[in-house]
JSON list of C-alpha atoms in Angstrom, two decimals:
[
{"chain": "A", "resi": 23, "resn": "GLU", "atom": "CA", "xyz": [109.20, 42.71, 138.45]},
{"chain": "A", "resi": 24, "resn": "ASP", "atom": "CA", "xyz": [107.14, 45.63, 137.17]},
{"chain": "A", "resi": 25, "resn": "LYS", "atom": "CA", "xyz": [103.89, 46.00, 139.10]},
{"chain": "A", "resi": 26, "resn": "VAL", "atom": "CA", "xyz": [100.81, 48.24, 139.00]},
{"chain": "A", "resi": 27, "resn": "VAL", "atom": "CA", "xyz": [98.19, 48.10, 141.76]},
{"chain": "A", "resi": 28, "resn": "GLN", "atom": "CA", "xyz": [94.79, 49.77, 141.71]},
{"chain": "A", "resi": 29, "resn": "SER", "atom": "CA", "xyz": [92.38, 50.46, 144.53]},
{"chain": "A", "resi": 30, "resn": "PRO", "atom": "CA", "xyz": [89.64, 49.96, 145.29]},
{"chain": "A", "resi": 31, "resn": "LEU", "atom": "CA", "xyz": [88.93, 46.91, 143.13]},
{"chain": "A", "resi": 32, "resn": "SER", "atom": "CA", "xyz": [85.23, 47.67, 143.20]},
{"chain": "A", "resi": 33, "resn": "LEU", "atom": "CA", "xyz": [83.22, 50.78, 144.05]},
{"chain": "A", "resi": 34, "resn": "VAL", "atom": "CA", "xyz": [79.47, 51.43, 144.09]},
{"chain": "A", "resi": 35, "resn": "VAL", "atom": "CA", "xyz": [78.18, 55.00, 144.43]},
{"chain": "A", "resi": 36, "resn": "HIS", "atom": "CA", "xyz": [75.07, 57.03, 143.67]},
{"chain": "A", "resi": 37, "resn": "GLU", "atom": "CA", "xyz": [74.65, 59.26, 140.68]},
{"chain": "A", "resi": 38, "resn": "GLY", "atom": "CA", "xyz": [76.03, 62.72, 141.43]},
{"chain": "A", "resi": 39, "resn": "ASP", "atom": "CA", "xyz": [78.71, 61.53, 143.82]},
{"chain": "A", "resi": 40, "resn": "THR", "atom": "CA", "xyz": [82.41, 62.26, 143.28]},
{"chain": "A", "resi": 41, "resn": "VAL", "atom": "CA", "xyz": [84.81, 59.32, 143.15]},
{"chain": "A", "resi": 42, "resn": "THR", "atom": "CA", "xyz": [88.57, 58.98, 143.37]},
{"chain": "A", "resi": 43, "resn": "LEU", "atom": "CA", "xyz": [90.33, 55.95, 141.94]},
{"chain": "A", "resi": 44, "resn": "ASN", "atom": "CA", "xyz": [93.91, 55.13, 142.90]},
{"chain": "A", "resi": 45, "resn": "CYS", "atom": "CA", "xyz": [96.84, 53.65, 141.06]},
{"chain": "A", "resi": 46, "resn": "SER", "atom": "CA", "xyz": [100.31, 52.93, 142.41]},
{"chain": "A", "resi": 47, "resn": "TYR", "atom": "CA", "xyz": [103.26, 51.46, 140.56]},
{"chain": "A", "resi": 48, "resn": "GLU", "atom": "CA", "xyz": [106.68, 49.93, 140.96]},
{"chain": "A", "resi": 49, "resn": "VAL", "atom": "CA", "xyz": [108.47, 49.71, 137.63]},
{"chain": "A", "resi": 50, "resn": "THR", "atom": "CA", "xyz": [112.07, 49.58, 136.52]},
{"chain": "A", "resi": 51, "resn": "ASN", "atom": "CA", "xyz": [112.03, 52.53, 134.18]},
{"chain": "A", "resi": 52, "resn": "PHE", "atom": "CA", "xyz": [108.93, 54.71, 134.12]},
{"chain": "A", "resi": 53, "resn": "ARG", "atom": "CA", "xyz": [107.94, 56.66, 131.03]},
{"chain": "A", "resi": 54, "resn": "SER", "atom": "CA", "xyz": [104.27, 57.49, 131.50]},
{"chain": "A", "resi": 55, "resn": "LEU", "atom": "CA", "xyz": [101.05, 56.42, 133.17]},
{"chain": "A", "resi": 56, "resn": "LEU", "atom": "CA", "xyz": [97.82, 55.88, 131.30]},
{"chain": "A", "resi": 57, "resn": "TRP", "atom": "CA", "xyz": [94.18, 55.59, 132.28]},
{"chain": "A", "resi": 58, "resn": "TYR", "atom": "CA", "xyz": [91.65, 53.63, 130.27]},
{"chain": "A", "resi": 59, "resn": "LYS", "atom": "CA", "xyz": [87.90, 53.12, 130.51]},
{"chain": "A", "resi": 60, "resn": "GLN", "atom": "CA", "xyz": [86.51, 49.72, 129.62]},
{"chain": "A", "resi": 61, "resn": "GLU", "atom": "CA", "xyz": [82.81, 49.25, 129.16]},
{"chain": "A", "resi": 62, "resn": "LYS", "atom": "CA", "xyz": [81.73, 46.18, 127.29]},
{"chain": "A", "resi": 63, "resn": "LYS", "atom": "CA", "xyz": [84.55, 45.68, 124.86]},
{"chain": "A", "resi": 64, "resn": "ALA", "atom": "CA", "xyz": [88.03, 47.07, 124.34]},
{"chain": "A", "resi": 65, "resn": "PRO", "atom": "CA", "xyz": [89.60, 49.63, 126.68]},
{"chain": "A", "resi": 66, "resn": "THR", "atom": "CA", "xyz": [89.41, 53.19, 125.43]},
{"chain": "A", "resi": 67, "resn": "PHE", "atom": "CA", "xyz": [92.11, 55.71, 126.21]},
{"chain": "A", "resi": 68, "resn": "LEU", "atom": "CA", "xyz": [91.40, 58.51, 128.72]},
{"chain": "A", "resi": 69, "resn": "PHE", "atom": "CA", "xyz": [94.65, 60.17, 129.76]},
{"chain": "A", "resi": 70, "resn": "MET", "atom": "CA", "xyz": [98.39, 59.88, 129.54]},
{"chain": "A", "resi": 71, "resn": "LEU", "atom": "CA", "xyz": [100.46, 61.46, 132.32]},
{"chain": "A", "resi": 72, "resn": "THR", "atom": "CA", "xyz": [104.17, 61.98, 132.07]},
{"chain": "A", "resi": 73, "resn": "SER", "atom": "CA", "xyz": [105.01, 64.91, 134.29]},
{"chain": "A", "resi": 74, "resn": "SER", "atom": "CA", "xyz": [104.43, 65.00, 137.99]},
{"chain": "A", "resi": 75, "resn": "GLY", "atom": "CA", "xyz": [101.91, 67.47, 139.40]},
{"chain": "A", "resi": 76, "resn": "ILE", "atom": "CA", "xyz": [100.26, 68.44, 136.14]},
{"chain": "A", "resi": 77, "resn": "GLU", "atom": "CA", "xyz": [96.55, 67.73, 136.05]},
{"chain": "A", "resi": 78, "resn": "LYS", "atom": "CA", "xyz": [94.91, 66.44, 132.91]},
{"chain": "A", "resi": 79, "resn": "LYS", "atom": "CA", "xyz": [91.20, 67.19, 132.53]},
{"chain": "A", "resi": 80, "resn": "SER", "atom": "CA", "xyz": [88.46, 66.08, 130.22]},
{"chain": "A", "resi": 81, "resn": "GLY", "atom": "CA", "xyz": [85.01, 67.24, 131.23]},
{"chain": "A", "resi": 82, "resn": "ARG", "atom": "CA", "xyz": [84.15, 65.71, 134.60]},
{"chain": "A", "resi": 83, "resn": "LEU", "atom": "CA", "xyz": [87.24, 63.48, 134.61]},
{"chain": "A", "resi": 84, "resn": "SER", "atom": "CA", "xyz": [90.65, 64.56, 135.80]},
{"chain": "A", "resi": 85, "resn": "SER", "atom": "CA", "xyz": [93.87, 62.85, 136.69]},
{"chain": "A", "resi": 86, "resn": "ILE", "atom": "CA", "xyz": [97.18, 63.74, 138.27]},
{"chain": "A", "resi": 87, "resn": "LEU", "atom": "CA", "xyz": [100.49, 61.97, 138.67]},
{"chain": "A", "resi": 88, "resn": "ASP", "atom": "CA", "xyz": [102.72, 62.04, 141.75]},
{"chain": "A", "resi": 89, "resn": "LYS", "atom": "CA", "xyz": [106.13, 60.68, 140.74]},
{"chain": "A", "resi": 90, "resn": "LYS", "atom": "CA", "xyz": [107.50, 61.04, 144.25]},
{"chain": "A", "resi": 91, "resn": "GLU", "atom": "CA", "xyz": [104.76, 58.81, 145.63]},
{"chain": "A", "resi": 92, "resn": "LEU", "atom": "CA", "xyz": [104.75, 56.59, 142.50]},
{"chain": "A", "resi": 93, "resn": "SER", "atom": "CA", "xyz": [101.02, 56.98, 142.17]},
{"chain": "A", "resi": 94, "resn": "SER", "atom": "CA", "xyz": [98.17, 58.58, 140.30]},
{"chain": "A", "resi": 95, "resn": "ILE", "atom": "CA", "xyz": [94.53, 59.35, 140.98]},
{"chain": "A", "resi": 96, "resn": "LEU", "atom": "CA", "xyz": [91.57, 59.56, 138.64]},
{"chain": "A", "resi": 97, "resn": "ASN", "atom": "CA", "xyz": [88.72, 61.78, 139.80]},
{"chain": "A", "resi": 98, "resn": "ILE", "atom": "CA", "xyz": [85.22, 61.75, 138.42]},
{"chain": "A", "resi": 99, "resn": "THR", "atom": "CA", "xyz": [82.86, 64.49, 139.61]},
{"chain": "A", "resi": 100, "resn": "ALA", "atom": "CA", "xyz": [79.06, 64.55, 139.35]},
{"chain": "A", "resi": 101, "resn": "THR", "atom": "CA", "xyz": [79.03, 60.89, 138.31]},
{"chain": "A", "resi": 102, "resn": "GLN", "atom": "CA", "xyz": [76.46, 59.60, 135.84]},
{"chain": "A", "resi": 103, "resn": "THR", "atom": "CA", "xyz": [75.26, 56.06, 135.14]},
{"chain": "A", "resi": 104, "resn": "GLY", "atom": "CA", "xyz": [77.25, 56.16, 131.90]},
{"chain": "A", "resi": 105, "resn": "ASP", "atom": "CA", "xyz": [80.43, 56.35, 133.96]},
{"chain": "A", "resi": 106, "resn": "SER", "atom": "CA", "xyz": [79.86, 52.76, 135.08]},
{"chain": "A", "resi": 107, "resn": "ALA", "atom": "CA", "xyz": [82.81, 50.80, 133.73]},
{"chain": "A", "resi": 108, "resn": "ILE", "atom": "CA", "xyz": [86.11, 49.19, 134.62]},
{"chain": "A", "resi": 109, "resn": "TYR", "atom": "CA", "xyz": [88.84, 51.80, 134.90]},
{"chain": "A", "resi": 110, "resn": "LEU", "atom": "CA", "xyz": [92.30, 50.53, 134.08]},
{"chain": "A", "resi": 111, "resn": "CYS", "atom": "CA", "xyz": [95.62, 52.09, 134.97]},
{"chain": "A", "resi": 112, "resn": "ALA", "atom": "CA", "xyz": [98.74, 51.17, 133.02]},
{"chain": "A", "resi": 113, "resn": "VAL", "atom": "CA", "xyz": [102.37, 52.20, 133.10]},
{"chain": "A", "resi": 114, "resn": "LEU", "atom": "CA", "xyz": [104.52, 52.50, 130.00]},
{"chain": "A", "resi": 115, "resn": "VAL", "atom": "CA", "xyz": [108.00, 51.15, 130.68]},
{"chain": "A", "resi": 116, "resn": "VAL", "atom": "CA", "xyz": [110.98, 52.63, 128.85]},
{"chain": "A", "resi": 117, "resn": "GLY", "atom": "CA", "xyz": [113.26, 50.29, 126.98]},
{"chain": "A", "resi": 118, "resn": "ALA", "atom": "CA", "xyz": [110.95, 47.31, 127.12]},
{"chain": "A", "resi": 119, "resn": "GLN", "atom": "CA", "xyz": [108.30, 49.43, 125.40]},
{"chain": "A", "resi": 120, "resn": "LYS", "atom": "CA", "xyz": [105.50, 47.65, 127.18]},
{"chain": "A", "resi": 121, "resn": "LEU", "atom": "CA", "xyz": [102.35, 48.60, 129.05]},
{"chain": "A", "resi": 122, "resn": "VAL", "atom": "CA", "xyz": [101.91, 47.02, 132.47]},
{"chain": "A", "resi": 123, "resn": "PHE", "atom": "CA", "xyz": [98.30, 47.07, 133.67]},
{"chain": "A", "resi": 124, "resn": "GLY", "atom": "CA", "xyz": [96.73, 47.08, 137.09]},
{"chain": "A", "resi": 125, "resn": "GLN", "atom": "CA", "xyz": [93.81, 44.84, 137.94]},
{"chain": "A", "resi": 126, "resn": "GLY", "atom": "CA", "xyz": [91.27, 47.55, 137.26]},
{"chain": "A", "resi": 127, "resn": "THR", "atom": "CA", "xyz": [88.58, 49.22, 139.39]},
{"chain": "A", "resi": 128, "resn": "ARG", "atom": "CA", "xyz": [84.99, 48.25, 138.64]},
{"chain": "A", "resi": 129, "resn": "LEU", "atom": "CA", "xyz": [82.90, 51.38, 139.16]},
{"chain": "A", "resi": 130, "resn": "THR", "atom": "CA", "xyz": [79.12, 51.11, 139.38]},
{"chain": "A", "resi": 131, "resn": "ILE", "atom": "CA", "xyz": [76.96, 54.24, 139.44]},
{"chain": "A", "resi": 132, "resn": "ASN", "atom": "CA", "xyz": [73.45, 53.66, 140.73]},
{"chain": "A", "resi": 133, "resn": "PRO", "atom": "CA", "xyz": [70.65, 56.09, 139.75]},
{"chain": "B", "resi": 13, "resn": "ASN", "atom": "CA", "xyz": [91.59, 54.14, 108.91]},
{"chain": "B", "resi": 14, "resn": "ALA", "atom": "CA", "xyz": [90.42, 51.05, 110.79]},
{"chain": "B", "resi": 15, "resn": "GLY", "atom": "CA", "xyz": [92.77, 51.32, 113.81]},
{"chain": "B", "resi": 16, "resn": "VAL", "atom": "CA", "xyz": [93.44, 47.86, 115.23]},
{"chain": "B", "resi": 17, "resn": "THR", "atom": "CA", "xyz": [91.54, 44.90, 113.83]},
{"chain": "B", "resi": 18, "resn": "GLN", "atom": "CA", "xyz": [91.39, 41.37, 115.21]},
{"chain": "B", "resi": 19, "resn": "THR", "atom": "CA", "xyz": [90.06, 38.13, 113.84]},
{"chain": "B", "resi": 20, "resn": "PRO", "atom": "CA", "xyz": [88.17, 36.10, 114.78]},
{"chain": "B", "resi": 21, "resn": "LYS", "atom": "CA", "xyz": [85.79, 37.77, 117.24]},
{"chain": "B", "resi": 22, "resn": "PHE", "atom": "CA", "xyz": [84.75, 34.49, 118.85]},
{"chain": "B", "resi": 23, "resn": "GLN", "atom": "CA", "xyz": [86.26, 31.00, 118.81]},
{"chain": "B", "resi": 24, "resn": "VAL", "atom": "CA", "xyz": [85.55, 27.72, 120.54]},
{"chain": "B", "resi": 25, "resn": "LEU", "atom": "CA", "xyz": [88.33, 25.12, 120.57]},
{"chain": "B", "resi": 26, "resn": "LYS", "atom": "CA", "xyz": [88.69, 21.66, 121.97]},
{"chain": "B", "resi": 27, "resn": "THR", "atom": "CA", "xyz": [91.62, 20.87, 124.22]},
{"chain": "B", "resi": 28, "resn": "GLY", "atom": "CA", "xyz": [94.69, 20.15, 122.11]},
{"chain": "B", "resi": 29, "resn": "GLN", "atom": "CA", "xyz": [93.55, 22.02, 119.01]},
{"chain": "B", "resi": 30, "resn": "SER", "atom": "CA", "xyz": [95.65, 24.82, 117.58]},
{"chain": "B", "resi": 31, "resn": "MET", "atom": "CA", "xyz": [94.73, 28.19, 116.19]},
{"chain": "B", "resi": 32, "resn": "THR", "atom": "CA", "xyz": [96.14, 31.59, 115.28]},
{"chain": "B", "resi": 33, "resn": "LEU", "atom": "CA", "xyz": [94.66, 34.92, 116.32]},
{"chain": "B", "resi": 34, "resn": "GLN", "atom": "CA", "xyz": [95.31, 37.65, 113.79]},
{"chain": "B", "resi": 35, "resn": "CYS", "atom": "CA", "xyz": [95.91, 41.33, 114.50]},
{"chain": "B", "resi": 36, "resn": "ALA", "atom": "CA", "xyz": [96.61, 44.21, 112.13]},
{"chain": "B", "resi": 37, "resn": "GLN", "atom": "CA", "xyz": [97.02, 47.96, 112.60]},
{"chain": "B", "resi": 38, "resn": "ASP", "atom": "CA", "xyz": [97.08, 50.73, 110.03]},
{"chain": "B", "resi": 39, "resn": "MET", "atom": "CA", "xyz": [98.49, 53.53, 112.18]},
{"chain": "B", "resi": 40, "resn": "ASN", "atom": "CA", "xyz": [102.16, 52.87, 111.37]},
{"chain": "B", "resi": 41, "resn": "HIS", "atom": "CA", "xyz": [102.86, 52.08, 115.01]},
{"chain": "B", "resi": 42, "resn": "ASN", "atom": "CA", "xyz": [106.12, 50.43, 115.93]},
{"chain": "B", "resi": 43, "resn": "SER", "atom": "CA", "xyz": [104.99, 48.52, 119.00]},
{"chain": "B", "resi": 44, "resn": "MET", "atom": "CA", "xyz": [102.34, 45.84, 119.16]},
{"chain": "B", "resi": 45, "resn": "TYR", "atom": "CA", "xyz": [101.07, 43.76, 122.07]},
{"chain": "B", "resi": 46, "resn": "TRP", "atom": "CA", "xyz": [98.97, 40.74, 122.92]},
{"chain": "B", "resi": 47, "resn": "TYR", "atom": "CA", "xyz": [97.07, 40.73, 126.22]},
{"chain": "B", "resi": 48, "resn": "ARG", "atom": "CA", "xyz": [94.67, 38.37, 127.85]},
{"chain": "B", "resi": 49, "resn": "GLN", "atom": "CA", "xyz": [91.96, 39.53, 130.18]},
{"chain": "B", "resi": 50, "resn": "ASP", "atom": "CA", "xyz": [90.45, 37.29, 132.84]},
{"chain": "B", "resi": 51, "resn": "PRO", "atom": "CA", "xyz": [87.89, 38.34, 135.46]},
{"chain": "B", "resi": 52, "resn": "GLY", "atom": "CA", "xyz": [89.53, 40.26, 138.33]},
{"chain": "B", "resi": 53, "resn": "MET", "atom": "CA", "xyz": [92.97, 40.08, 136.73]},
{"chain": "B", "resi": 54, "resn": "GLY", "atom": "CA", "xyz": [93.12, 43.21, 134.62]},
{"chain": "B", "resi": 55, "resn": "LEU", "atom": "CA", "xyz": [95.07, 42.77, 131.39]},
{"chain": "B", "resi": 56, "resn": "ARG", "atom": "CA", "xyz": [98.14, 40.57, 131.40]},
{"chain": "B", "resi": 57, "resn": "LEU", "atom": "CA", "xyz": [100.78, 40.90, 128.74]},
{"chain": "B", "resi": 58, "resn": "ILE", "atom": "CA", "xyz": [101.47, 37.70, 126.80]},
{"chain": "B", "resi": 59, "resn": "TYR", "atom": "CA", "xyz": [104.00, 38.89, 124.21]},
{"chain": "B", "resi": 60, "resn": "TYR", "atom": "CA", "xyz": [104.97, 42.17, 122.68]},
{"chain": "B", "resi": 61, "resn": "SER", "atom": "CA", "xyz": [106.92, 43.42, 119.72]},
{"chain": "B", "resi": 62, "resn": "ALA", "atom": "CA", "xyz": [108.76, 46.70, 120.11]},
{"chain": "B", "resi": 63, "resn": "SER", "atom": "CA", "xyz": [109.49, 46.88, 116.39]},
{"chain": "B", "resi": 64, "resn": "GLU", "atom": "CA", "xyz": [109.26, 44.85, 113.23]},
{"chain": "B", "resi": 65, "resn": "GLY", "atom": "CA", "xyz": [111.41, 41.76, 113.51]},
{"chain": "B", "resi": 66, "resn": "THR", "atom": "CA", "xyz": [111.56, 41.66, 117.31]},
{"chain": "B", "resi": 67, "resn": "THR", "atom": "CA", "xyz": [109.38, 39.91, 119.85]},
{"chain": "B", "resi": 68, "resn": "ASP", "atom": "CA", "xyz": [109.65, 39.52, 123.61]},
{"chain": "B", "resi": 69, "resn": "LYS", "atom": "CA", "xyz": [107.89, 37.58, 126.31]},
{"chain": "B", "resi": 70, "resn": "GLY", "atom": "CA", "xyz": [105.53, 39.35, 128.62]},
{"chain": "B", "resi": 71, "resn": "GLU", "atom": "CA", "xyz": [104.08, 38.26, 131.92]},
{"chain": "B", "resi": 72, "resn": "VAL", "atom": "CA", "xyz": [102.27, 35.06, 130.80]},
{"chain": "B", "resi": 73, "resn": "PRO", "atom": "CA", "xyz": [103.91, 33.68, 127.61]},
{"chain": "B", "resi": 74, "resn": "ASN", "atom": "CA", "xyz": [103.66, 29.94, 128.30]},
{"chain": "B", "resi": 75, "resn": "GLY", "atom": "CA", "xyz": [101.54, 28.09, 125.76]},
{"chain": "B", "resi": 76, "resn": "TYR", "atom": "CA", "xyz": [101.73, 30.84, 123.17]},
{"chain": "B", "resi": 77, "resn": "ASN", "atom": "CA", "xyz": [103.90, 31.87, 120.25]},
{"chain": "B", "resi": 78, "resn": "VAL", "atom": "CA", "xyz": [103.88, 35.06, 118.21]},
{"chain": "B", "resi": 79, "resn": "SER", "atom": "CA", "xyz": [104.98, 36.30, 114.83]},
{"chain": "B", "resi": 80, "resn": "ARG", "atom": "CA", "xyz": [105.55, 39.90, 113.82]},
{"chain": "B", "resi": 81, "resn": "LEU", "atom": "CA", "xyz": [104.96, 39.32, 110.14]},
{"chain": "B", "resi": 82, "resn": "ASN", "atom": "CA", "xyz": [105.58, 42.93, 109.14]},
{"chain": "B", "resi": 83, "resn": "LYS", "atom": "CA", "xyz": [105.02, 46.33, 110.69]},
{"chain": "B", "resi": 84, "resn": "ARG", "atom": "CA", "xyz": [101.24, 46.01, 110.37]},
{"chain": "B", "resi": 85, "resn": "GLU", "atom": "CA", "xyz": [100.61, 42.46, 111.55]},
{"chain": "B", "resi": 86, "resn": "PHE", "atom": "CA", "xyz": [101.22, 40.60, 114.80]},
{"chain": "B", "resi": 87, "resn": "SER", "atom": "CA", "xyz": [99.75, 37.13, 115.23]},
{"chain": "B", "resi": 88, "resn": "LEU", "atom": "CA", "xyz": [99.32, 34.97, 118.33]},
{"chain": "B", "resi": 89, "resn": "ARG", "atom": "CA", "xyz": [99.36, 31.18, 118.04]},
{"chain": "B", "resi": 90, "resn": "LEU", "atom": "CA", "xyz": [98.11, 28.56, 120.46]},
{"chain": "B", "resi": 91, "resn": "GLU", "atom": "CA", "xyz": [99.80, 25.30, 119.49]},
{"chain": "B", "resi": 92, "resn": "SER", "atom": "CA", "xyz": [97.84, 23.02, 121.83]},
{"chain": "B", "resi": 93, "resn": "ALA", "atom": "CA", "xyz": [94.95, 24.82, 123.48]},
{"chain": "B", "resi": 94, "resn": "ALA", "atom": "CA", "xyz": [94.16, 24.19, 127.14]},
{"chain": "B", "resi": 95, "resn": "PRO", "atom": "CA", "xyz": [91.06, 25.18, 129.18]},
{"chain": "B", "resi": 96, "resn": "SER", "atom": "CA", "xyz": [93.27, 27.61, 131.16]},
{"chain": "B", "resi": 97, "resn": "GLN", "atom": "CA", "xyz": [93.61, 29.61, 127.96]},
{"chain": "B", "resi": 98, "resn": "THR", "atom": "CA", "xyz": [89.92, 30.44, 127.95]},
{"chain": "B", "resi": 99, "resn": "SER", "atom": "CA", "xyz": [89.98, 34.21, 128.03]},
{"chain": "B", "resi": 100, "resn": "VAL", "atom": "CA", "xyz": [89.41, 37.41, 126.09]},
{"chain": "B", "resi": 101, "resn": "TYR", "atom": "CA", "xyz": [92.43, 38.31, 123.99]},
{"chain": "B", "resi": 102, "resn": "PHE", "atom": "CA", "xyz": [93.23, 41.88, 123.06]},
{"chain": "B", "resi": 103, "resn": "CYS", "atom": "CA", "xyz": [95.77, 43.11, 120.58]},
{"chain": "B", "resi": 104, "resn": "ALA", "atom": "CA", "xyz": [97.08, 46.65, 120.93]},
{"chain": "B", "resi": 105, "resn": "SER", "atom": "CA", "xyz": [99.52, 48.92, 119.17]},
{"chain": "B", "resi": 106, "resn": "SER", "atom": "CA", "xyz": [101.25, 52.06, 120.30]},
{"chain": "B", "resi": 107, "resn": "GLU", "atom": "CA", "xyz": [103.24, 55.02, 119.18]},
{"chain": "B", "resi": 108, "resn": "THR", "atom": "CA", "xyz": [105.20, 55.23, 122.38]},
{"chain": "B", "resi": 109, "resn": "GLU", "atom": "CA", "xyz": [106.18, 58.83, 122.11]},
{"chain": "B", "resi": 110, "resn": "ARG", "atom": "CA", "xyz": [102.55, 59.84, 122.16]},
{"chain": "B", "resi": 111, "resn": "ARG", "atom": "CA", "xyz": [99.75, 57.85, 123.66]},
{"chain": "B", "resi": 112, "resn": "GLY", "atom": "CA", "xyz": [99.72, 54.32, 124.90]},
{"chain": "B", "resi": 113, "resn": "GLY", "atom": "CA", "xyz": [98.04, 51.30, 123.43]},
{"chain": "B", "resi": 114, "resn": "ILE", "atom": "CA", "xyz": [95.14, 51.53, 121.05]},
{"chain": "B", "resi": 115, "resn": "PHE", "atom": "CA", "xyz": [93.19, 48.33, 121.46]},
{"chain": "B", "resi": 116, "resn": "GLY", "atom": "CA", "xyz": [91.48, 46.03, 119.02]},
{"chain": "B", "resi": 117, "resn": "PRO", "atom": "CA", "xyz": [87.94, 44.79, 119.71]},
{"chain": "B", "resi": 118, "resn": "GLY", "atom": "CA", "xyz": [89.08, 41.53, 121.29]},
{"chain": "B", "resi": 119, "resn": "THR", "atom": "CA", "xyz": [88.69, 37.82, 120.63]},
{"chain": "B", "resi": 120, "resn": "ARG", "atom": "CA", "xyz": [86.66, 35.75, 123.05]},
{"chain": "B", "resi": 121, "resn": "LEU", "atom": "CA", "xyz": [88.21, 32.27, 123.15]},
{"chain": "B", "resi": 122, "resn": "THR", "atom": "CA", "xyz": [86.69, 29.28, 124.89]},
{"chain": "B", "resi": 123, "resn": "VAL", "atom": "CA", "xyz": [88.61, 26.02, 125.23]},
{"chain": "B", "resi": 124, "resn": "THR", "atom": "CA", "xyz": [86.53, 23.01, 126.25]}
]
């Protein structure tokens, strides 16, 4: 059974801190790994990672995939209160053409 | 270009009632998905459709049926609603060679 696990499930930090969110997966046929940010409504896309070791960056957010370790991390530097959200990791499975999601990490940034 | 649209936004049902959640996308995506989201559970796949004319069960299909009416539309039907189906339902579509799912705004369903 395809499985995606995120850790921690919940994280509370102060504004300005740097955070690292983790995602590990066990799937039958990996195509890519995706990160989403969910505030109050629908998840919004952050990154898609396909190749191991190549960092994707967008402003203060960055992510990297380690195919050998079957995992990915999402880093957020100099956090701001607007970064408070649930961060979801998902794996796109080849053949079945489906996204399998982890449970999400609820990140809270206190001023 | 509206992306992914879902109707209704909110719905309250009584146990045993039926209803259909509608989803449409205008991005010419092949794949469409229905997820439910419950607190602490992330998103769980109910059904998906890899292409027009095909549908497959996901992780939690019991109590639901789907129809891929055409390339644009993918509906989710609850034949006899149960309180355990109280959840937020998201539809998504994807162009799998590029990015993953683009999500609709969600439907908040309460079954009493």
